[in-house]
PDB file of C-alpha atoms in Angstrom:
ATOM      1  CA  UNK A   1     139.269 247.107  56.852  1.00 38.00           C
ATOM      2  CA  UNK A   2     142.163 245.002  58.106  1.00 41.00           C
ATOM      3  CA  UNK A   3     141.749 241.550  59.512  1.00 46.00           C
ATOM      4  CA  UNK A   4     141.634 241.203  63.281  1.00 48.00           C
ATOM      5  CA  UNK A   5     142.925 238.420  65.469  1.00 46.00           C
ATOM      6  CA  UNK A   6     141.352 237.877  68.854  1.00 45.00           C
ATOM      7  CA  UNK A   7     143.566 238.774  71.803  1.00 43.00           C
ATOM      8  CA  UNK A   8     142.505 235.684  73.721  1.00 45.00           C
ATOM      9  CA  UNK A   9     145.201 233.089  74.195  1.00 48.00           C
ATOM     10  CA  UNK A  10     142.993 230.324  72.840  1.00 52.00           C
ATOM     11  CA  UNK A  11     142.322 231.733  69.337  1.00 54.00           C
ATOM     12  CA  UNK A  12     145.904 232.936  68.902  1.00 57.00           C
ATOM     13  CA  UNK A  13     147.134 229.502  69.919  1.00 83.00           C
ATOM     14  CA  UNK A  14     144.672 227.938  67.455  1.00 88.00           C
ATOM     15  CA  UNK A  15     145.899 230.207  64.673  1.00 90.00           C
ATOM     16  CA  UNK A  16     149.520 229.326  65.388  1.00 92.00           C
ATOM     17  CA  UNK A  17     148.641 225.640  65.362  1.00 93.00           C
ATOM     18  CA  UNK A  18     146.763 226.052  62.094  1.00 94.00           C
ATOM     19  CA  UNK A  19     149.664 227.891  60.469  1.00 93.00           C
ATOM     20  CA  UNK A  20     152.114 225.197  61.575  1.00 95.00           C
ATOM     21  CA  UNK A  21     150.312 222.399  59.703  1.00 96.00           C
ATOM     22  CA  UNK A  22     151.900 220.891  56.591  1.00 96.00           C
ATOM     23  CA  UNK A  23     150.365 218.048  54.613  1.00 96.00           C
ATOM     24  CA  UNK A  24     147.380 216.704  52.708  1.00 97.00           C
ATOM     25  CA  UNK A  25     143.839 215.750  53.665  1.00 97.00           C
ATOM     26  CA  UNK A  26     140.463 215.536  51.921  1.00 97.00           C
ATOM     27  CA  UNK A  27     137.185 217.398  52.308  1.00 98.00           C
ATOM     28  CA  UNK A  28     133.744 216.715  50.845  1.00 98.00           C
ATOM     29  CA  UNK A  29     132.631 218.898  47.957  1.00 98.00           C
ATOM     30  CA  UNK A  30     128.873 218.983  47.631  1.00 97.00           C
ATOM     31  CA  UNK A  31     127.000 219.431  44.378  1.00 96.00           C
ATOM     32  CA  UNK A  32     126.538 223.086  43.333  1.00 95.00           C
ATOM     33  CA  UNK A  33     129.459 225.302  44.348  1.00 95.00           C
ATOM     34  CA  UNK A  34     132.764 225.400  42.500  1.00 92.00           C
ATOM     35  CA  UNK A  35     135.833 223.720  43.960  1.00 94.00           C
ATOM     36  CA  UNK A  36     137.315 227.174  44.632  1.00 92.00           C
ATOM     37  CA  UNK A  37     134.137 228.245  46.459  1.00 94.00           C
ATOM     38  CA  UNK A  38     134.276 225.142  48.659  1.00 96.00           C
ATOM     39  CA  UNK A  39     137.948 225.685  49.472  1.00 96.00           C
ATOM     40  CA  UNK A  40     137.336 229.327  50.400  1.00 93.00           C
ATOM     41  CA  UNK A  41     134.378 228.415  52.610  1.00 94.00           C
ATOM     42  CA  UNK A  42     136.556 225.800  54.298  1.00 96.00           C
ATOM     43  CA  UNK A  43     139.308 228.398  54.820  1.00 94.00           C
ATOM     44  CA  UNK A  44     136.767 230.891  56.230  1.00 92.00           C
ATOM     45  CA  UNK A  45     135.503 228.283  58.687  1.00 94.00           C
ATOM     46  CA  UNK A  46     138.964 227.411  60.016  1.00 94.00           C
ATOM     47  CA  UNK A  47     140.043 231.042  60.347  1.00 92.00           C
ATOM     48  CA  UNK A  48     136.849 231.989  62.176  1.00 91.00           C
ATOM     49  CA  UNK A  49     137.514 229.170  64.635  1.00 92.00           C
ATOM     50  CA  UNK A  50     141.046 230.558  65.076  1.00 90.00           C
ATOM     51  CA  UNK A  51     139.636 234.003  65.890  1.00 87.00           C
ATOM     52  CA  UNK A  52     140.439 235.772  62.618  1.00 85.00           C
ATOM     53  CA  UNK A  53     137.782 238.248  61.496  1.00 74.00           C
ATOM     54  CA  UNK A  54     138.004 239.992  58.118  1.00 64.00           C
ATOM     55  CA  UNK A  55     135.855 241.226  55.246  1.00 44.00           C
ATOM     56  CA  UNK A  56     135.328 238.837  52.334  1.00 54.00           C
ATOM     57  CA  UNK A  57     138.798 239.308  50.857  1.00 45.00           C
ATOM     58  CA  UNK A  58     140.743 236.380  49.425  1.00 58.00           C
ATOM     59  CA  UNK A  59     143.968 238.378  49.494  1.00 58.00           C
ATOM     60  CA  UNK A  60     143.741 238.918  53.237  1.00 55.00           C
ATOM     61  CA  UNK A  61     143.121 235.220  53.830  1.00 51.00           C
ATOM     62  CA  UNK A  62     146.470 234.411  52.271  1.00 50.00           C
ATOM     63  CA  UNK A  63     148.242 236.313  55.046  1.00 68.00           C
ATOM     64  CA  UNK A  64     147.013 233.752  57.537  1.00 80.00           C
ATOM     65  CA  UNK A  65     146.708 230.383  55.833  1.00 88.00           C
ATOM     66  CA  UNK A  66     148.166 228.702  52.756  1.00 92.00           C
ATOM     67  CA  UNK A  67     145.723 226.241  51.161  1.00 94.00           C
ATOM     68  CA  UNK A  68     145.260 224.717  47.712  1.00 95.00           C
ATOM     69  CA  UNK A  69     143.293 221.874  46.168  1.00 94.00           C
ATOM     70  CA  UNK A  70     144.583 219.104  43.963  1.00 90.00           C
ATOM     71  CA  UNK A  71     142.138 218.826  41.096  1.00 86.00           C
ATOM     72  CA  UNK A  72     138.961 220.695  40.178  1.00 88.00           C
ATOM     73  CA  UNK A  73     135.595 218.994  40.424  1.00 92.00           C
ATOM     74  CA  UNK A  74     132.829 220.363  38.194  1.00 90.00           C
ATOM     75  CA  UNK A  75     130.215 222.467  39.993  1.00 90.00           C
ATOM     76  CA  UNK A  76     127.609 219.774  39.357  1.00 93.00           C
ATOM     77  CA  UNK A  77     129.883 217.032  40.744  1.00 97.00           C
ATOM     78  CA  UNK A  78     130.465 216.011  44.349  1.00 98.00           C
ATOM     79  CA  UNK A  79     132.925 213.916  46.306  1.00 98.00           C
ATOM     80  CA  UNK A  80     136.596 213.899  47.275  1.00 98.00           C
ATOM     81  CA  UNK A  81     138.487 217.200  47.094  1.00 97.00           C
ATOM     82  CA  UNK A  82     142.102 216.836  48.202  1.00 97.00           C
ATOM     83  CA  UNK A  83     143.479 219.851  50.074  1.00 97.00           C
ATOM     84  CA  UNK A  84     147.079 220.835  50.729  1.00 97.00           C
ATOM     85  CA  UNK A  85     147.936 223.019  53.715  1.00 96.00           C
ATOM     86  CA  UNK A  86     151.243 224.820  54.259  1.00 95.00           C
ATOM     87  CA  UNK A  87     154.058 222.989  52.512  1.00 94.00           C
ATOM     88  CA  UNK A  88     151.494 220.331  51.602  1.00 95.00           C
ATOM     89  CA  UNK A  89     150.494 222.562  48.692  1.00 94.00           C
ATOM     90  CA  UNK A  90     153.761 221.517  47.024  1.00 93.00           C
ATOM     91  CA  UNK A  91     152.548 217.896  47.034  1.00 92.00           C
ATOM     92  CA  UNK A  92     149.324 218.627  45.157  1.00 92.00           C
ATOM     93  CA  UNK A  93     150.846 218.070  41.713  1.00 88.00           C
ATOM     94  CA  UNK A  94     150.975 214.345  42.514  1.00 83.00           C
ATOM     95  CA  UNK A  95     147.195 214.452  43.010  1.00 81.00           C
ATOM     96  CA  UNK A  96     146.680 215.744  39.469  1.00 78.00           C
ATOM     97  CA  UNK A  97     148.510 212.881  37.763  1.00 80.00           C
ATOM     98  CA  UNK A  98     147.531 210.116  40.179  1.00 83.00           C
ATOM     99  CA  UNK A  99     144.642 207.667  40.050  1.00 91.00           C
ATOM    100  CA  UNK A 100     141.078 208.841  40.590  1.00 96.00           C
ATOM    101  CA  UNK A 101     137.802 206.921  40.864  1.00 98.00           C
ATOM    102  CA  UNK A 102     134.336 208.139  39.879  1.00 98.00           C
ATOM    103  CA  UNK A 103     130.765 206.902  39.822  1.00 98.00           C
ATOM    104  CA  UNK A 104     128.889 208.509  36.946  1.00 98.00           C
ATOM    105  CA  UNK A 105     125.211 208.321  36.055  1.00 98.00           C
ATOM    106  CA  UNK A 106     124.671 208.986  32.357  1.00 98.00           C
ATOM    107  CA  UNK A 107     121.469 209.632  30.455  1.00 98.00           C
ATOM    108  CA  UNK A 108     121.010 208.340  26.922  1.00 98.00           C
ATOM    109  CA  UNK A 109     119.066 210.177  24.232  1.00 98.00           C
ATOM    110  CA  UNK A 110     119.984 213.759  25.131  1.00 98.00           C
ATOM    111  CA  UNK A 111     123.179 215.743  24.479  1.00 96.00           C
ATOM    112  CA  UNK A 112     123.883 219.075  26.176  1.00 94.00           C
ATOM    113  CA  UNK A 113     126.327 221.884  25.394  1.00 90.00           C
ATOM    114  CA  UNK A 114     128.177 221.329  28.685  1.00 90.00           C
ATOM    115  CA  UNK A 115     128.017 217.503  28.402  1.00 94.00           C
ATOM    116  CA  UNK A 116     126.239 217.378  31.776  1.00 94.00           C
ATOM    117  CA  UNK A 117     122.837 218.154  33.289  1.00 95.00           C
ATOM    118  CA  UNK A 118     123.667 221.850  33.897  1.00 90.00           C
ATOM    119  CA  UNK A 119     123.686 222.604  30.180  1.00 89.00           C
ATOM    120  CA  UNK A 120     121.115 223.199  27.455  1.00 90.00           C
ATOM    121  CA  UNK A 121     119.872 220.201  25.477  1.00 96.00           C
ATOM    122  CA  UNK A 122     121.236 220.589  21.941  1.00 93.00           C
ATOM    123  CA  UNK A 123     120.330 217.202  20.488  1.00 97.00           C
ATOM    124  CA  UNK A 124     117.923 214.335  21.083  1.00 98.00           C
ATOM    125  CA  UNK A 125     118.199 210.872  19.560  1.00 98.00           C
ATOM    126  CA  UNK A 126     116.532 207.511  19.992  1.00 98.00           C
ATOM    127  CA  UNK A 127     118.220 205.071  22.348  1.00 98.00           C
ATOM    128  CA  UNK A 128     115.796 202.150  22.487  1.00 98.00           C
ATOM    129  CA  UNK A 129     118.056 200.081  20.231  1.00 98.00           C
ATOM    130  CA  UNK A 130     120.872 200.065  22.820  1.00 98.00           C
ATOM    131  CA  UNK A 131     121.253 196.952  24.971  1.00 98.00           C
ATOM    132  CA  UNK A 132     123.412 196.318  28.011  1.00 98.00           C
ATOM    133  CA  UNK A 133     125.644 194.075  25.912  1.00 98.00           C
ATOM    134  CA  UNK A 134     126.031 196.838  23.308  1.00 98.00           C
ATOM    135  CA  UNK A 135     127.222 199.276  25.952  1.00 98.00           C
ATOM    136  CA  UNK A 136     129.575 196.802  27.624  1.00 98.00           C
ATOM    137  CA  UNK A 137     131.128 196.038  24.252  1.00 98.00           C
ATOM    138  CA  UNK A 138     131.626 199.717  23.399  1.00 98.00           C
ATOM    139  CA  UNK A 139     133.189 200.429  26.804  1.00 98.00           C
ATOM    140  CA  UNK A 140     136.154 198.230  25.860  1.00 97.00           C
ATOM    141  CA  UNK A 141     137.249 200.842  23.322  1.00 97.00           C
ATOM    142  CA  UNK A 142     137.460 203.466  26.079  1.00 98.00           C
ATOM    143  CA  UNK A 143     139.698 201.414  28.381  1.00 97.00           C
ATOM    144  CA  UNK A 144     143.484 201.660  28.543  1.00 97.00           C
ATOM    145  CA  UNK A 145     145.557 204.414  26.929  1.00 98.00           C
ATOM    146  CA  UNK A 146     143.209 206.405  24.710  1.00 97.00           C
ATOM    147  CA  UNK A 147     142.949 209.833  23.068  1.00 97.00           C
ATOM    148  CA  UNK A 148     140.295 212.198  24.393  1.00 96.00           C
ATOM    149  CA  UNK A 149     139.077 215.678  23.415  1.00 92.00           C
ATOM    150  CA  UNK A 150     138.387 217.792  26.544  1.00 89.00           C
ATOM    151  CA  UNK A 151     134.983 219.485  26.849  1.00 87.00           C
ATOM    152  CA  UNK A 152     134.621 223.088  25.715  1.00 80.00           C
ATOM    153  CA  UNK A 153     133.075 223.930  29.085  1.00 70.00           C
ATOM    154  CA  UNK A 154     136.069 223.141  31.270  1.00 59.00           C
ATOM    155  CA  UNK A 155     138.715 224.589  33.566  1.00 54.00           C
ATOM    156  CA  UNK A 156     141.285 224.469  30.766  1.00 48.00           C
ATOM    157  CA  UNK A 157     142.540 227.912  29.853  1.00 46.00           C
ATOM    158  CA  UNK A 158     143.061 230.073  26.774  1.00 50.00           C
ATOM    159  CA  UNK A 159     145.032 233.315  27.166  1.00 53.00           C
ATOM    160  CA  UNK A 160     144.857 232.929  30.938  1.00 55.00           C
ATOM    161  CA  UNK A 161     141.074 232.536  31.135  1.00 54.00           C
ATOM    162  CA  UNK A 162     139.082 229.357  31.638  1.00 51.00           C
ATOM    163  CA  UNK A 163     137.254 228.129  28.548  1.00 50.00           C
ATOM    164  CA  UNK A 164     133.998 227.891  30.507  1.00 49.00           C
ATOM    165  CA  UNK A 165     134.280 231.576  31.495  1.00 51.00           C
ATOM    166  CA  UNK A 166     135.028 232.654  27.923  1.00 45.00           C
ATOM    167  CA  UNK A 167     132.007 230.735  26.627  1.00 49.00           C
ATOM    168  CA  UNK A 168     129.714 232.292  29.231  1.00 56.00           C
ATOM    169  CA  UNK A 169     130.943 235.715  28.086  1.00 53.00           C
ATOM    170  CA  UNK A 170     129.914 234.859  24.545  1.00 56.00           C
ATOM    171  CA  UNK A 171     133.388 234.346  23.081  1.00 52.00           C
ATOM    172  CA  UNK A 172     134.045 231.836  20.333  1.00 58.00           C
ATOM    173  CA  UNK A 173     136.176 228.978  21.668  1.00 59.00           C
ATOM    174  CA  UNK A 174     137.814 226.215  19.671  1.00 64.00           C
ATOM    175  CA  UNK A 175     138.009 222.700  21.037  1.00 64.00           C
ATOM    176  CA  UNK A 176     141.366 221.679  22.452  1.00 66.00           C
ATOM    177  CA  UNK A 177     143.100 218.912  20.478  1.00 81.00           C
ATOM    178  CA  UNK A 178     142.733 215.310  21.580  1.00 92.00           C
ATOM    179  CA  UNK A 179     145.261 214.303  24.197  1.00 93.00           C
ATOM    180  CA  UNK A 180     146.379 210.994  25.686  1.00 96.00           C
ATOM    181  CA  UNK A 181     144.637 209.852  28.862  1.00 96.00           C
ATOM    182  CA  UNK A 182     144.563 206.565  30.748  1.00 97.00           C
ATOM    183  CA  UNK A 183     141.517 204.607  31.878  1.00 98.00           C
ATOM    184  CA  UNK A 184     142.562 201.882  34.310  1.00 97.00           C
ATOM    185  CA  UNK A 185     139.118 200.310  34.614  1.00 98.00           C
ATOM    186  CA  UNK A 186     135.643 201.001  33.273  1.00 98.00           C
ATOM    187  CA  UNK A 187     132.606 198.932  34.224  1.00 98.00           C
ATOM    188  CA  UNK A 188     128.876 199.217  33.704  1.00 98.00           C
ATOM    189  CA  UNK A 189     127.248 198.920  37.126  1.00 98.00           C
ATOM    190  CA  UNK A 190     123.622 199.510  36.188  1.00 98.00           C
ATOM    191  CA  UNK A 191     121.669 199.757  32.943  1.00 98.00           C
ATOM    192  CA  UNK A 192     118.120 201.084  33.145  1.00 98.00           C
ATOM    193  CA  UNK A 193     117.597 203.073  29.926  1.00 98.00           C
ATOM    194  CA  UNK A 194     117.770 205.947  29.534  1.00 98.00           C
ATOM    195  CA  UNK A 195     119.973 205.892  32.655  1.00 98.00           C
ATOM    196  CA  UNK A 196     123.180 203.931  33.145  1.00 98.00           C
ATOM    197  CA  UNK A 197     125.839 203.930  35.864  1.00 98.00           C
ATOM    198  CA  UNK A 198     129.579 203.634  35.274  1.00 98.00           C
ATOM    199  CA  UNK A 199     132.421 202.861  37.675  1.00 98.00           C
ATOM    200  CA  UNK A 200     135.590 204.567  36.422  1.00 98.00           C
ATOM    201  CA  UNK A 201     139.221 204.559  37.518  1.00 98.00           C
ATOM    202  CA  UNK A 202     141.407 206.892  35.502  1.00 97.00           C
ATOM    203  CA  UNK A 203     144.590 208.932  35.479  1.00 94.00           C
ATOM    204  CA  UNK A 204     145.086 212.682  35.358  1.00 90.00           C
ATOM    205  CA  UNK A 205     143.529 214.912  32.710  1.00 89.00           C
ATOM    206  CA  UNK A 206     140.587 212.570  32.072  1.00 94.00           C
ATOM    207  CA  UNK A 207     137.074 213.989  31.651  1.00 94.00           C
ATOM    208  CA  UNK A 208     134.103 211.793  32.537  1.00 97.00           C
ATOM    209  CA  UNK A 209     131.809 214.147  30.606  1.00 95.00           C
ATOM    210  CA  UNK A 210     133.779 213.568  27.404  1.00 96.00           C
ATOM    211  CA  UNK A 211     133.680 209.812  27.985  1.00 98.00           C
ATOM    212  CA  UNK A 212     129.893 209.752  28.330  1.00 98.00           C
ATOM    213  CA  UNK A 213     129.450 212.027  25.304  1.00 97.00           C
ATOM    214  CA  UNK A 214     131.761 209.839  23.195  1.00 97.00           C
ATOM    215  CA  UNK A 215     130.034 206.689  24.421  1.00 98.00           C
ATOM    216  CA  UNK A 216     126.640 208.010  23.338  1.00 98.00           C
ATOM    217  CA  UNK A 217     127.989 208.732  19.857  1.00 97.00           C
ATOM    218  CA  UNK A 218     129.610 205.294  19.642  1.00 98.00           C
ATOM    219  CA  UNK A 219     126.196 203.761  20.359  1.00 98.00           C
ATOM    220  CA  UNK A 220     124.567 205.718  17.489  1.00 98.00           C
ATOM    221  CA  UNK A 221     122.765 207.945  19.954  1.00 98.00           C
ATOM    222  CA  UNK A 222     123.865 210.666  22.361  1.00 98.00           C
ATOM    223  CA  UNK A 223     124.307 211.001  26.113  1.00 98.00           C
ATOM    224  CA  UNK A 224     125.287 213.361  28.919  1.00 98.00           C
ATOM    225  CA  UNK A 225     126.357 213.066  32.566  1.00 98.00           C
ATOM    226  CA  UNK A 226     123.410 213.326  34.924  1.00 98.00           C
ATOM    227  CA  UNK A 227     125.312 212.800  38.199  1.00 98.00           C
ATOM    228  CA  UNK A 228     129.024 212.547  39.011  1.00 98.00           C
ATOM    229  CA  UNK A 229     130.761 211.610  42.266  1.00 98.00           C
ATOM    230  CA  UNK A 230     134.513 211.363  42.804  1.00 98.00           C
ATOM    231  CA  UNK A 231     134.936 208.464  45.203  1.00 98.00           C
ATOM    232  CA  UNK A 232     138.738 208.348  45.398  1.00 96.00           C
ATOM    233  CA  UNK A 233     141.750 210.519  44.645  1.00 95.00           C
ATOM    234  CA  UNK A 234     145.204 209.229  45.435  1.00 92.00           C
ATOM    235  CA  UNK A 235     145.030 207.532  48.832  1.00 92.00           C
ATOM    236  CA  UNK A 236     141.914 209.467  49.889  1.00 95.00           C
ATOM    237  CA  UNK A 237     138.511 207.775  49.611  1.00 96.00           C
ATOM    238  CA  UNK A 238     135.009 209.156  49.990  1.00 97.00           C
ATOM    239  CA  UNK A 239     134.076 206.467  52.499  1.00 96.00           C
ATOM    240  CA  UNK A 240     137.061 206.687  54.843  1.00 96.00           C
ATOM    241  CA  UNK A 241     138.836 210.025  54.590  1.00 96.00           C
ATOM    242  CA  UNK A 242     136.763 213.082  53.661  1.00 97.00           C
ATOM    243  CA  UNK A 243     135.847 215.745  56.198  1.00 98.00           C
ATOM    244  CA  UNK A 244     132.224 216.827  55.782  1.00 98.00           C
ATOM    245  CA  UNK A 245     131.210 220.410  56.513  1.00 97.00           C
ATOM    246  CA  UNK A 246     130.270 219.688  60.129  1.00 97.00           C
ATOM    247  CA  UNK A 247     133.835 218.336  60.598  1.00 98.00           C
ATOM    248  CA  UNK A 248     135.610 221.442  59.308  1.00 97.00           C
ATOM    249  CA  UNK A 249     137.508 222.098  62.546  1.00 97.00           C
ATOM    250  CA  UNK A 250     141.169 222.365  63.503  1.00 96.00           C
ATOM    251  CA  UNK A 251     140.899 219.182  65.544  1.00 96.00           C
ATOM    252  CA  UNK A 252     139.450 217.218  62.603  1.00 97.00           C
ATOM    253  CA  UNK A 253     142.109 218.534  60.209  1.00 97.00           C
ATOM    254  CA  UNK A 254     144.892 217.561  62.602  1.00 96.00           C
ATOM    255  CA  UNK A 255     143.404 214.084  62.914  1.00 97.00           C
ATOM    256  CA  UNK A 256     143.025 213.634  59.143  1.00 97.00           C
ATOM    257  CA  UNK A 257     146.333 215.202  58.047  1.00 97.00           C
ATOM    258  CA  UNK A 258     148.811 213.157  56.037  1.00 94.00           C
ATOM    259  CA  UNK A 259     152.048 215.027  56.861  1.00 92.00           C
ATOM    260  CA  UNK A 260     154.694 216.059  54.347  1.00 83.00           C
ATOM    261  CA  UNK A 261     157.910 214.062  54.218  1.00 74.00           C
ATOM    262  CA  UNK A 262     160.560 215.798  56.322  1.00 61.00           C
ATOM    263  CA  UNK A 263     162.567 216.888  53.278  1.00 47.00           C
ATOM    264  CA  UNK A 264     159.481 218.601  51.809  1.00 46.00           C
ATOM    265  CA  UNK A 265     158.928 220.529  55.018  1.00 46.00           C
ATOM    266  CA  UNK A 266     162.512 221.805  54.953  1.00 45.00           C
ATOM    267  CA  UNK A 267     162.200 222.950  51.341  1.00 43.00           C
ATOM    268  CA  UNK A 268     161.163 226.560  50.999  1.00 42.00           C
ATOM    269  CA  UNK A 269     160.136 226.278  47.362  1.00 38.00           C
ATOM    270  CA  UNK A 270     158.110 229.123  45.812  1.00 34.00           C
ATOM    271  CA  UNK A 271     156.000 226.738  43.742  1.00 37.00           C
ATOM    272  CA  UNK A 272     152.306 227.509  43.970  1.00 36.00           C
ATOM    273  CA  UNK A 273     149.566 224.896  44.387  1.00 37.00           C
ATOM    274  CA  UNK A 274     148.139 223.427  41.200  1.00 38.00           C
ATOM    275  CA  UNK A 275     144.351 223.599  40.916  1.00 39.00           C
ATOM    276  CA  UNK A 276     143.973 221.639  37.703  1.00 32.00           C
ATOM    277  CA  UNK A 277     141.131 219.969  35.977  1.00 31.00           C
TER     278      UNK A 277
END
């Protein structure tokens, strides 16, 4: 069944306006759905407002609106999801390498296969010996330019498929080699064992889950991420810039849009948006 566009002047005008937008903005990703699910729901909402009706077909959506996101958030995480619209999708690569900020709540004494609370507990260790000073001292080793092994359950790919998907299908997956990442700042905000809260500012390719897992091991225990919120990505902050679901309207997008530089809008590059980890 083909998509339909309302014959009323208003919806058609709204669709034209929507299709003319080029730039970046941020939406709120809630805990639970994947980043791709959130982006598709956002796209559905805008196209319905513009009068487009269609079956649930991602291919048909692409005829009407070009969207991409600049960095996957885990399903269990929430916070800032940067979106590119039109030629703004070509700017998303800068979001992947740029600075990001997170608030993470970790839990000592339990390790999971996914390194977060969605996984199965695979190890339990005592943690009563760990003090706030111990943790603050160990955090110093995870600040600056460091090497980090990405989690097995991740959006990284092998033979074109995400590692997390391969694992869920029962395939054997080898860990990716350690790679260089940058941690600009890392502070312990709260310490109430077994829970602790970290404030993190990092560069691209960094995994908070790996940090918390490595930190637990460094403290002669184990740990996993209980809650994770991305509070900033690039110039977009959770407090000042994100559009929550009730604000997913054309008017709100226009008001929040950071437009492309003029030269980017003139470029008709075929590069596709990067939806990286």
